[in-house]
Amino acid sequence: MIHGHQHFDSGQVIYHQGAGRSFAAVVQSGAVKLVQDEQVVGLALPGDYIGLGCLYESVQIETAIALERSRVCLLHSESELGQHAESVRLLAKEMQQKRWLTRIQQKPARARVCAWLIQISEHHKSRGLSQDRFRLPLNRTDLASYLGLALETVSRLLTGLHNDGLIELHGREITILDRTALSAESTAA
Amino acid sequence: MIHGHQHFDSGQVIYHQGAGRSFAAVVQSGAVKLVQDEQVVGLALPGDYIGLGCLYESVQIETAIALERSRVCLLHSESELGQHAESVRLLAKEMQQKRWLTRIQQKPARARVCAWLIQISEHHKSRGLSQDRFRLPLNRTDLASYLGLALETVSRLLTGLHNDGLIELHGREITILDRTALSAESTAA
DNA sequence: CGGTGAATTGAGCGAGATCAATGTATGTGG
DNA sequence: CCACATACATTGATCTCGCTCAATTCACCG
């Protein structure tokens, strides 16, 4: 049984979909994407739990891949995951994420991108970082997969938001210029 | 505190989104739809739990509406919901549903409909009913909302499946003629 | 019968996908 | 230091799936 934290380089697999002897983990730094059948289905940032499927499934449900050098604290045993009451809370958080995803999937493409940007921004804020200036944790391909769009569409929409003066953009570095408008668009249609 | 089962007529609200003093319940007969912000986000058939949000939220997350005369067993207290370990199992089942939804949302419209038909068919099978002949629990409008499509599209696709000889269809009564093909299409693209 | 709500069918349009080319940043080895 | 390779991002042109709007049709009920 490996305890304590462990490092993963960008692109490294933390665990594979279908793998037995499954375990959960907490992301402590960096960023991790969750992939299910070639589809990006989740994004875990510092503080987020991954692999909670082990609470009720015998094998991992998704593949977890580090998006940049990340530190992850592996939780192999039941006791390391805390009491059951705590487990319910963790599952609940994951459920909220899924609900959010389901809801924005119905919105038009531009709203999805806006909603995601806001979401990432909030996450940064909650970690005490700048909520207006940060690096996008996903590249265009992964972001497109996550939002259920074509990568070209994502690219076009981001430059669109830039042209409309809502954001500043240099590759993956982003600055939010008009959070109000962004937020408004994210709830549109 | 109301105990035991209770009946709801078609269209009756079991609980409202946002309602306090929330509770969970088990559907014992009939069918219930779960609506979140005008959007159908779930369908509960006999044996399914609803309102599990009460495990971690103080107010109901969605509105539950009976689709036909249904018997529902209300679970007001923590103890009626079983031990925590049981709660995790219930949440897990709900999570699976959500994962399924997220996954098919990316597929083309026809695959969504096929996947849903298969899903309902399996549910019937697991209840010991005919897996080939049954009544669709949702009308076209609700089904469209659930699958993220326009109701006209759903209608066209169903008649399409009929023309292709995969199903027999009279209003909401359906007969599955070619489960293999249906299943194959549900995983397409 | 007519009346009401659900389902089907048709015509046209548009958001977003696809295909294809070009651009930009980080390399790596000569 | 420059040519070149690789990966990621942008931009353009075109096509298509599914949406919208509108007109029937169908089933059931008073």
GROMACS .gro file of C-alpha atoms (C1' of nucleotides) in nm:
model
  438
    1MET     CA    1   0.000   0.000   0.000
    2ILE     CA    2   0.145   0.330  -0.108
    3HIS     CA    3   0.067   0.617   0.122
    4GLY     CA    4   0.123   0.988   0.110
    5HIS     CA    5   0.141   1.203  -0.198
    6GLN     CA    6   0.282   1.122  -0.538
    7HIS     CA    7   0.379   1.326  -0.844
    8PHE     CA    8   0.259   1.283  -1.200
    9ASP     CA    9   0.398   1.452  -1.509
   10SER     CA   10   0.181   1.606  -1.777
   11GLY     CA   11   0.014   1.333  -1.975
   12GLN     CA   12   0.078   1.062  -1.718
   13VAL     CA   13  -0.208   0.831  -1.633
   14ILE     CA   14  -0.301   0.822  -1.263
   15TYR     CA   15  -0.539   0.533  -1.309
   16HIS     CA   16  -0.709   0.360  -1.600
   17GLN     CA   17  -1.077   0.312  -1.670
   18GLY     CA   18  -1.157  -0.048  -1.585
   19ALA     CA   19  -0.858  -0.095  -1.358
   20GLY     CA   20  -0.918  -0.317  -1.057
   21ARG     CA   21  -0.778  -0.256  -0.706
   22SER     CA   22  -0.921   0.091  -0.746
   23PHE     CA   23  -0.853   0.386  -0.520
   24ALA     CA   24  -0.956   0.745  -0.474
   25ALA     CA   25  -0.729   1.048  -0.447
   26VAL     CA   26  -0.717   1.418  -0.378
   27VAL     CA   27  -0.556   1.655  -0.623
   28GLN     CA   28  -0.318   1.879  -0.432
   29SER     CA   29  -0.162   2.076  -0.714
   30GLY     CA   30  -0.179   2.087  -1.092
   31ALA     CA   31  -0.484   1.963  -1.282
   32VAL     CA   32  -0.629   1.629  -1.385
   33LYS     CA   33  -0.874   1.537  -1.659
   34LEU     CA   34  -1.117   1.248  -1.633
   35VAL     CA   35  -1.176   1.057  -1.954
   36GLN     CA   36  -1.449   0.804  -2.022
   37ASP     CA   37  -1.453   0.624  -2.356
   38GLU     CA   38  -1.243   0.886  -2.534
   39GLN     CA   39  -1.460   1.162  -2.390
   40VAL     CA   40  -1.348   1.419  -2.136
   41VAL     CA   41  -1.613   1.394  -1.865
   42GLY     CA   42  -1.452   1.584  -1.582
   43LEU     CA   43  -1.178   1.817  -1.467
   44ALA     CA   44  -1.022   1.803  -1.121
   45LEU     CA   45  -0.834   2.098  -0.975
   46PRO     CA   46  -0.653   2.124  -0.641
   47GLY     CA   47  -0.885   2.025  -0.361
   48ASP     CA   48  -1.099   1.802  -0.582
   49TYR     CA   49  -1.140   1.431  -0.526
   50ILE     CA   50  -1.103   1.182  -0.808
   51GLY     CA   51  -1.178   0.813  -0.834
   52LEU     CA   52  -1.474   0.821  -0.598
   53GLY     CA   53  -1.626   0.547  -0.808
   54CYS     CA   54  -1.428   0.311  -0.583
   55LEU     CA   55  -1.689   0.378  -0.316
   56TYR     CA   56  -1.938   0.165  -0.502
   57GLU     CA   57  -1.771   0.011  -0.809
   58SER     CA   58  -1.501  -0.254  -0.809
   59VAL     CA   59  -1.320  -0.101  -1.104
   60GLN     CA   60  -1.240   0.256  -1.200
   61ILE     CA   61  -1.507   0.427  -1.406
   62GLU     CA   62  -1.289   0.676  -1.589
   63THR     CA   63  -0.924   0.725  -1.674
   64ALA     CA   64  -0.747   1.005  -1.486
   65ILE     CA   65  -0.469   1.187  -1.670
   66ALA     CA   66  -0.250   1.466  -1.535
   67LEU     CA   67  -0.271   1.781  -1.748
   68GLU     CA   68   0.045   1.929  -1.601
   69ARG     CA   69   0.289   1.821  -1.332
   70SER     CA   70   0.054   1.747  -1.043
   71ARG     CA   71   0.075   1.632  -0.686
   72VAL     CA   72  -0.190   1.384  -0.585
   73CYS     CA   73  -0.264   1.224  -0.249
   74LEU     CA   74  -0.369   0.862  -0.297
   75LEU     CA   75  -0.633   0.718  -0.067
   76HIS     CA   76  -0.620   0.341  -0.076
   77SER     CA   77  -0.814   0.239   0.227
   78GLU     CA   78  -1.168   0.295   0.334
   79SER     CA   79  -1.051   0.468   0.651
   80GLU     CA   80  -0.848   0.719   0.452
   81LEU     CA   81  -1.166   0.824   0.280
   82GLY     CA   82  -1.326   0.919   0.605
   83GLN     CA   83  -1.654   0.813   0.753
   84HIS     CA   84  -1.956   0.733   0.541
   85ALA     CA   85  -2.115   1.064   0.615
   86GLU     CA   86  -1.813   1.230   0.462
   87SER     CA   87  -1.838   1.004   0.156
   88VAL     CA   88  -2.193   1.119   0.097
   89ARG     CA   89  -2.072   1.478   0.102
   90LEU     CA   90  -1.801   1.402  -0.152
   91LEU     CA   91  -2.037   1.218  -0.382
   92ALA     CA   92  -2.278   1.507  -0.352
   93LYS     CA   93  -2.016   1.749  -0.476
   94GLU     CA   94  -1.946   1.525  -0.774
   95MET     CA   95  -2.318   1.503  -0.840
   96GLN     CA   96  -2.347   1.881  -0.846
   97GLN     CA   97  -2.077   1.892  -1.112
   98LYS     CA   98  -2.263   1.638  -1.324
   99ARG     CA   99  -2.587   1.829  -1.285
  100TRP     CA  100  -2.410   2.142  -1.396
  101LEU     CA  101  -2.269   1.965  -1.701
  102THR     CA  102  -2.605   1.818  -1.796
  103ARG     CA  103  -2.765   2.157  -1.769
  104ILE     CA  104  -2.519   2.350  -1.984
  105GLN     CA  105  -2.508   2.076  -2.247
  106GLN     CA  106  -2.849   2.202  -2.361
  107LYS     CA  107  -2.739   2.561  -2.396
  108PRO     CA  108  -2.597   2.710  -2.716
  109ALA     CA  109  -2.225   2.675  -2.774
  110ARG     CA  110  -2.131   3.029  -2.671
  111ALA     CA  111  -2.315   3.002  -2.341
  112ARG     CA  112  -2.131   2.679  -2.264
  113VAL     CA  113  -1.794   2.839  -2.308
  114CYS     CA  114  -1.895   3.141  -2.099
  115ALA     CA  115  -2.031   2.917  -1.826
  116TRP     CA  116  -1.712   2.717  -1.818
  117LEU     CA  117  -1.493   3.025  -1.798
  118ILE     CA  118  -1.699   3.154  -1.507
  119GLN     CA  119  -1.676   2.817  -1.340
  120ILE     CA  120  -1.296   2.807  -1.365
  121SER     CA  121  -1.278   3.165  -1.248
  122GLU     CA  122  -1.483   3.084  -0.938
  123HIS     CA  123  -1.261   2.790  -0.865
  124HIS     CA  124  -0.957   3.015  -0.873
  125LYS     CA  125  -1.128   3.266  -0.651
  126SER     CA  126  -1.211   2.997  -0.396
  127ARG     CA  127  -0.845   2.908  -0.385
  128GLY     CA  128  -0.747   3.266  -0.316
  129LEU     CA  129  -0.601   3.321  -0.661
  130SER     CA  130  -0.684   3.588  -0.913
  131GLN     CA  131  -1.030   3.531  -1.054
  132ASP     CA  132  -0.956   3.746  -1.359
  133ARG     CA  133  -0.623   3.622  -1.484
  134PHE     CA  134  -0.525   3.258  -1.515
  135ARG     CA  135  -0.420   2.978  -1.745
  136LEU     CA  136  -0.687   2.752  -1.891
  137PRO     CA  137  -0.630   2.402  -1.754
  138LEU     CA  138  -0.754   2.235  -2.075
  139ASN     CA  139  -0.631   2.274  -2.430
  140ARG     CA  140  -0.881   2.335  -2.709
  141THR     CA  141  -0.923   1.970  -2.793
  142ASP     CA  142  -1.001   1.863  -2.438
  143LEU     CA  143  -1.221   2.163  -2.375
  144ALA     CA  144  -1.420   2.088  -2.690
  145SER     CA  145  -1.465   1.727  -2.583
  146TYR     CA  146  -1.573   1.833  -2.236
  147LEU     CA  147  -1.828   2.083  -2.364
  148GLY     CA  148  -1.950   1.858  -2.643
  149LEU     CA  149  -1.833   2.088  -2.923
  150ALA     CA  150  -1.587   2.078  -3.212
  151LEU     CA  151  -1.249   2.220  -3.127
  152GLU     CA  152  -1.274   2.470  -3.411
  153THR     CA  153  -1.598   2.595  -3.264
  154VAL     CA  154  -1.435   2.650  -2.927
  155SER     CA  155  -1.152   2.839  -3.088
  156ARG     CA  156  -1.389   3.058  -3.286
  157LEU     CA  157  -1.600   3.131  -2.981
  158LEU     CA  158  -1.301   3.228  -2.770
  159THR     CA  159  -1.177   3.470  -3.034
  160GLY     CA  160  -1.535   3.589  -3.064
  161LEU     CA  161  -1.546   3.668  -2.693
  162HIS     CA  162  -1.214   3.846  -2.735
  163ASN     CA  163  -1.344   4.055  -3.025
  164ASP     CA  164  -1.646   4.148  -2.821
  165GLY     CA  165  -1.417   4.273  -2.547
  166LEU     CA  166  -1.525   4.022  -2.285
  167ILE     CA  167  -1.185   3.859  -2.247
  168GLU     CA  168  -0.819   3.905  -2.329
  169LEU     CA  169  -0.659   3.595  -2.471
  170HIS     CA  170  -0.308   3.477  -2.551
  171GLY     CA  171  -0.306   3.106  -2.617
  172ARG     CA  172  -0.414   2.952  -2.291
  173GLU     CA  173  -0.355   3.260  -2.079
  174ILE     CA  174  -0.682   3.440  -2.026
  175THR     CA  175  -0.792   3.765  -1.866
  176ILE     CA  176  -1.154   3.826  -1.791
  177LEU     CA  177  -1.244   4.182  -1.883
  178ASP     CA  178  -1.621   4.181  -1.839
  179ARG     CA  179  -1.735   3.921  -1.589
  180THR     CA  180  -2.088   4.060  -1.580
  181ALA     CA  181  -2.141   4.011  -1.952
  182LEU     CA  182  -1.975   3.672  -1.940
  183SER     CA  183  -2.202   3.564  -1.660
  184ALA     CA  184  -2.509   3.694  -1.842
  185GLU     CA  185  -2.421   3.505  -2.158
  186SER     CA  186  -2.363   3.186  -1.963
  187THR     CA  187  -2.729   3.175  -1.864
  188ALA     CA  188  -2.860   3.269  -2.207
  189ALA     CA  189  -3.113   3.053  -2.395
  190MET     CA  190  -4.482   1.316   0.978
  191ILE     CA  191  -4.664   1.121   0.715
  192HIS     CA  192  -4.560   0.760   0.694
  193GLY     CA  193  -4.636   0.480   0.456
  194HIS     CA  194  -4.728   0.506   0.093
  195GLN     CA  195  -4.927   0.774  -0.083
  196HIS     CA  196  -5.095   0.806  -0.422
  197PHE     CA  197  -5.047   1.077  -0.680
  198ASP     CA  198  -5.255   1.133  -0.991
  199SER     CA  199  -5.105   1.204  -1.331
  200GLY     CA  200  -4.965   1.556  -1.334
  201GLN     CA  201  -4.960   1.590  -0.956
  202VAL     CA  202  -4.649   1.736  -0.798
  203ILE     CA  203  -4.483   1.516  -0.536
  204TYR     CA  204  -4.241   1.786  -0.429
  205HIS     CA  205  -4.123   2.118  -0.566
  206GLN     CA  206  -3.775   2.230  -0.657
  207GLY     CA  207  -3.655   2.458  -0.379
  208ALA     CA  208  -3.900   2.324  -0.123
  209GLY     CA  209  -3.767   2.306   0.232
  210ARG     CA  210  -3.837   2.023   0.478
  211SER     CA  211  -3.727   1.795   0.198
  212PHE     CA  212  -3.767   1.420   0.188
  213ALA     CA  213  -3.682   1.124  -0.027
  214ALA     CA  214  -3.917   0.857  -0.160
  215VAL     CA  215  -3.938   0.528  -0.344
  216VAL     CA  216  -4.159   0.491  -0.648
  217GLN     CA  217  -4.368   0.176  -0.605
  218SER     CA  218  -4.588   0.194  -0.911
  219GLY     CA  219  -4.646   0.429  -1.202
  220ALA     CA  220  -4.379   0.671  -1.321
  221VAL     CA  221  -4.237   1.004  -1.210
  222LYS     CA  222  -4.046   1.270  -1.400
  223LEU     CA  223  -3.787   1.496  -1.241
  224VAL     CA  224  -3.781   1.852  -1.368
  225GLN     CA  225  -3.511   2.110  -1.306
  226ASP     CA  226  -3.564   2.462  -1.440
  227GLU     CA  227  -3.824   2.359  -1.701
  228GLN     CA  228  -3.599   2.072  -1.813
  229VAL     CA  229  -3.672   1.706  -1.768
  230VAL     CA  230  -3.356   1.572  -1.602
  231GLY     CA  231  -3.469   1.233  -1.484
  232LEU     CA  232  -3.727   0.959  -1.497
  233ALA     CA  233  -3.811   0.734  -1.202
  234LEU     CA  234  -3.984   0.399  -1.246
  235PRO     CA  235  -4.096   0.151  -0.983
  236GLY     CA  236  -3.806   0.067  -0.754
  237ASP     CA  237  -3.628   0.396  -0.816
  238TYR     CA  238  -3.554   0.647  -0.542
  239ILE     CA  239  -3.631   1.015  -0.585
  240GLY     CA  240  -3.540   1.321  -0.382
  241LEU     CA  241  -3.203   1.187  -0.267
  242GLY     CA  242  -3.080   1.545  -0.276
  243CYS     CA  243  -3.214   1.563   0.078
  244LEU     CA  244  -2.908   1.364   0.184
  245TYR     CA  245  -2.688   1.665   0.133
  246GLU     CA  246  -2.904   1.965   0.040
  247SER     CA  247  -3.148   2.145   0.259
  248VAL     CA  248  -3.397   2.203  -0.021
  249GLN     CA  249  -3.518   1.986  -0.307
  250ILE     CA  250  -3.308   2.008  -0.620
  251GLU     CA  251  -3.574   1.918  -0.873
  252THR     CA  252  -3.950   1.904  -0.899
  253ALA     CA  253  -4.103   1.555  -0.905
  254ILE     CA  254  -4.423   1.510  -1.106
  255ALA     CA  255  -4.627   1.192  -1.145
  256LEU     CA  256  -4.669   1.091  -1.510
  257GLU     CA  257  -4.957   0.857  -1.435
  258ARG     CA  258  -5.135   0.746  -1.121
  259SER     CA  259  -4.845   0.636  -0.903
  260ARG     CA  260  -4.786   0.497  -0.558
  261VAL     CA  261  -4.493   0.644  -0.375
  262CYS     CA  262  -4.344   0.557  -0.036
  263LEU     CA  263  -4.227   0.874   0.139
  264LEU     CA  264  -3.914   0.857   0.353
  265HIS     CA  265  -3.904   1.151   0.590
  266SER     CA  266  -3.647   1.053   0.845
  267GLU     CA  267  -3.284   0.967   0.820
  268SER     CA  268  -3.349   0.626   0.966
  269GLU     CA  269  -3.604   0.546   0.699
  270LEU     CA  270  -3.331   0.597   0.443
  271GLY     CA  271  -3.119   0.326   0.596
  272GLN     CA  272  -2.762   0.344   0.709
  273HIS     CA  273  -2.508   0.566   0.544
  274ALA     CA  274  -2.356   0.278   0.355
  275GLU     CA  275  -2.694   0.227   0.193
  276SER     CA  276  -2.714   0.596   0.106
  277VAL     CA  277  -2.387   0.573  -0.081
  278ARG     CA  278  -2.527   0.286  -0.285
  279LEU     CA  279  -2.838   0.485  -0.371
  280LEU     CA  280  -2.641   0.792  -0.469
  281ALA     CA  281  -2.419   0.570  -0.679
  282LYS     CA  282  -2.714   0.443  -0.877
  283GLU     CA  283  -2.827   0.798  -0.941
  284MET     CA  284  -2.474   0.887  -1.046
  285GLN     CA  285  -2.473   0.605  -1.299
  286GLN     CA  286  -2.789   0.746  -1.451
  287LYS     CA  287  -2.632   1.088  -1.481
  288ARG     CA  288  -2.320   0.946  -1.636
  289TRP     CA  289  -2.534   0.764  -1.887
  290LEU     CA  290  -2.719   1.085  -1.972
  291THR     CA  291  -2.400   1.283  -2.012
  292ARG     CA  292  -2.259   1.021  -2.242
  293ILE     CA  293  -2.556   0.991  -2.476
  294GLN     CA  294  -2.601   1.368  -2.493
  295GLN     CA  295  -2.299   1.375  -2.723
  296LYS     CA  296  -2.433   1.114  -2.958
  297PRO     CA  297  -2.643   1.193  -3.265
  298ALA     CA  298  -3.017   1.225  -3.216
  299ARG     CA  299  -3.110   0.883  -3.348
  300ALA     CA  300  -2.860   0.707  -3.122
  301ARG     CA  301  -3.007   0.889  -2.822
  302VAL     CA  302  -3.355   0.766  -2.895
  303CYS     CA  303  -3.232   0.411  -2.952
  304ALA     CA  304  -3.029   0.419  -2.631
  305TRP     CA  305  -3.330   0.540  -2.437
  306LEU     CA  306  -3.557   0.272  -2.579
  307ILE     CA  307  -3.304   0.006  -2.484
  308GLN     CA  308  -3.275   0.154  -2.139
  309ILE     CA  309  -3.650   0.147  -2.080
  310SER     CA  310  -3.667  -0.204  -2.221
  311GLU     CA  311  -3.399  -0.324  -1.977
  312HIS     CA  312  -3.585  -0.163  -1.692
  313HIS     CA  313  -3.897  -0.354  -1.786
  314LYS     CA  314  -3.699  -0.674  -1.814
  315SER     CA  315  -3.551  -0.626  -1.468
  316ARG     CA  316  -3.904  -0.596  -1.334
  317GLY     CA  317  -4.005  -0.922  -1.493
  318LEU     CA  318  -4.220  -0.755  -1.757
  319SER     CA  319  -4.202  -0.792  -2.132
  320GLN     CA  320  -3.889  -0.629  -2.265
  321ASP     CA  321  -4.034  -0.604  -2.614
  322ARG     CA  322  -4.377  -0.458  -2.564
  323PHE     CA  323  -4.458  -0.168  -2.336
  324ARG     CA  324  -4.588   0.184  -2.305
  325LEU     CA  325  -4.344   0.474  -2.319
  326PRO     CA  326  -4.355   0.650  -1.983
  327LEU     CA  327  -4.288   0.992  -2.137
  328ASN     CA  328  -4.483   1.179  -2.401
  329ARG     CA  329  -4.298   1.332  -2.697
  330THR     CA  330  -4.253   1.669  -2.530
  331ASP     CA  331  -4.098   1.530  -2.213
  332LEU     CA  332  -3.888   1.279  -2.402
  333ALA     CA  333  -3.753   1.555  -2.624
  334SER     CA  334  -3.667   1.765  -2.322
  335TYR     CA  335  -3.498   1.472  -2.153
  336LEU     CA  336  -3.288   1.384  -2.456
  337GLY     CA  337  -3.211   1.744  -2.542
  338LEU     CA  338  -3.397   1.737  -2.875
  339ALA     CA  339  -3.693   1.909  -3.038
  340LEU     CA  340  -4.016   1.717  -3.003
  341GLU     CA  341  -4.061   1.709  -3.381
  342THR     CA  342  -3.721   1.546  -3.410
  343VAL     CA  343  -3.817   1.276  -3.163
  344SER     CA  344  -4.137   1.212  -3.353
  345ARG     CA  345  -3.957   1.188  -3.686
  346LEU     CA  346  -3.692   0.957  -3.545
  347LEU     CA  347  -3.949   0.723  -3.395
  348THR     CA  348  -4.138   0.695  -3.722
  349GLY     CA  349  -3.800   0.654  -3.889
  350LEU     CA  350  -3.720   0.357  -3.666
  351HIS     CA  351  -4.063   0.221  -3.750
  352ASN     CA  352  -4.007   0.256  -4.124
  353ASP     CA  353  -3.673   0.080  -4.088
  354GLY     CA  354  -3.852  -0.208  -3.922
  355LEU     CA  355  -3.678  -0.176  -3.586
  356ILE     CA  356  -3.994  -0.103  -3.390
  357GLU     CA  357  -4.369  -0.119  -3.409
  358LEU     CA  358  -4.537   0.198  -3.287
  359HIS     CA  359  -4.889   0.309  -3.203
  360GLY     CA  360  -4.882   0.635  -3.016
  361ARG     CA  361  -4.703   0.553  -2.694
  362GLU     CA  362  -4.736   0.176  -2.724
  363ILE     CA  363  -4.417   0.033  -2.862
  364THR     CA  364  -4.297  -0.308  -2.972
  365ILE     CA  365  -3.930  -0.372  -3.024
  366LEU     CA  366  -3.881  -0.579  -3.339
  367ASP     CA  367  -3.505  -0.574  -3.378
  368ARG     CA  368  -3.329  -0.527  -3.045
  369THR     CA  369  -2.990  -0.607  -3.197
  370ALA     CA  370  -3.010  -0.329  -3.452
  371LEU     CA  371  -3.151  -0.090  -3.192
  372SER     CA  372  -2.867  -0.168  -2.958
  373ALA     CA  373  -2.611  -0.125  -3.233
  374GLU     CA  374  -2.749   0.214  -3.330
  375SER     CA  375  -2.748   0.330  -2.972
  376THR     CA  376  -2.372   0.304  -2.959
  377ALA     CA  377  -2.317   0.463  -3.300
  378ALA     CA  378  -2.098   0.770  -3.349
  379DC     C1'  379  -7.047   1.503  -3.427
  380DG     C1'  380  -6.722   1.934  -3.294
  381DG     C1'  381  -6.350   2.021  -2.964
  382DT     C1'  382  -5.916   1.967  -2.734
  383DG     C1'  383  -5.447   1.812  -2.669
  384DA     C1'  384  -5.097   1.508  -2.856
  385DA     C1'  385  -4.852   1.338  -3.258
  386DT     C1'  386  -4.716   1.356  -3.731
  387DT     C1'  387  -4.549   1.567  -4.143
  388DG     C1'  388  -4.350   1.927  -4.445
  389DA     C1'  389  -4.051   2.330  -4.585
  390DG     C1'  390  -3.678   2.621  -4.491
  391DC     C1'  391  -3.318   2.786  -4.214
  392DG     C1'  392  -2.918   2.817  -3.920
  393DA     C1'  393  -2.580   2.681  -3.556
  394DG     C1'  394  -2.228   2.415  -3.539
  395DA     C1'  395  -1.959   2.016  -3.763
  396DT     C1'  396  -1.631   1.885  -4.102
  397DC     C1'  397  -1.260   1.937  -4.420
  398DA     C1'  398  -0.862   2.180  -4.538
  399DA     C1'  399  -0.518   2.523  -4.514
  400DT     C1'  400  -0.241   2.838  -4.260
  401DG     C1'  401  -0.028   3.033  -3.847
  402DT     C1'  402   0.238   3.030  -3.416
  403DA     C1'  403   0.511   2.859  -3.043
  404DT     C1'  404   0.825   2.541  -2.862
  405DG     C1'  405   1.154   2.278  -2.931
  406DT     C1'  406   1.616   1.964  -3.164
  407DG     C1'  407   1.996   1.876  -3.415
  408DG     C1'  408   2.333   2.052  -3.778
  409DC     C1'  409   2.197   3.078  -3.506
  410DC     C1'  410   1.916   2.897  -3.833
  411DA     C1'  411   1.652   2.513  -4.068
  412DC     C1'  412   1.315   2.198  -3.951
  413DA     C1'  413   0.995   1.912  -3.690
  414DT     C1'  414   0.607   1.874  -3.381
  415DA     C1'  415   0.216   2.009  -3.145
  416DC     C1'  416  -0.134   2.328  -3.069
  417DA     C1'  417  -0.433   2.716  -3.237
  418DT     C1'  418  -0.664   3.000  -3.573
  419DT     C1'  419  -0.922   3.091  -3.986
  420DG     C1'  420  -1.194   2.994  -4.403
  421DA     C1'  421  -1.539   2.743  -4.697
  422DT     C1'  422  -1.887   2.427  -4.720
  423DC     C1'  423  -2.221   2.099  -4.567
  424DT     C1'  424  -2.561   1.881  -4.267
  425DC     C1'  425  -2.824   1.760  -3.876
  426DG     C1'  426  -3.155   1.905  -3.612
  427DC     C1'  427  -3.445   2.332  -3.493
  428DT     C1'  428  -3.830   2.638  -3.601
  429DC     C1'  429  -4.251   2.758  -3.790
  430DA     C1'  430  -4.671   2.602  -3.978
  431DA     C1'  431  -5.013   2.292  -4.127
  432DT     C1'  432  -5.250   1.863  -4.079
  433DT     C1'  433  -5.391   1.441  -3.871
  434DC     C1'  434  -5.510   1.143  -3.502
  435DA     C1'  435  -5.727   0.982  -3.060
  436DC     C1'  436  -6.011   1.039  -2.718
  437DC     C1'  437  -6.409   1.261  -2.472
  438DG     C1'  438  -6.827   1.536  -2.384
   0.00000   0.00000   0.00000
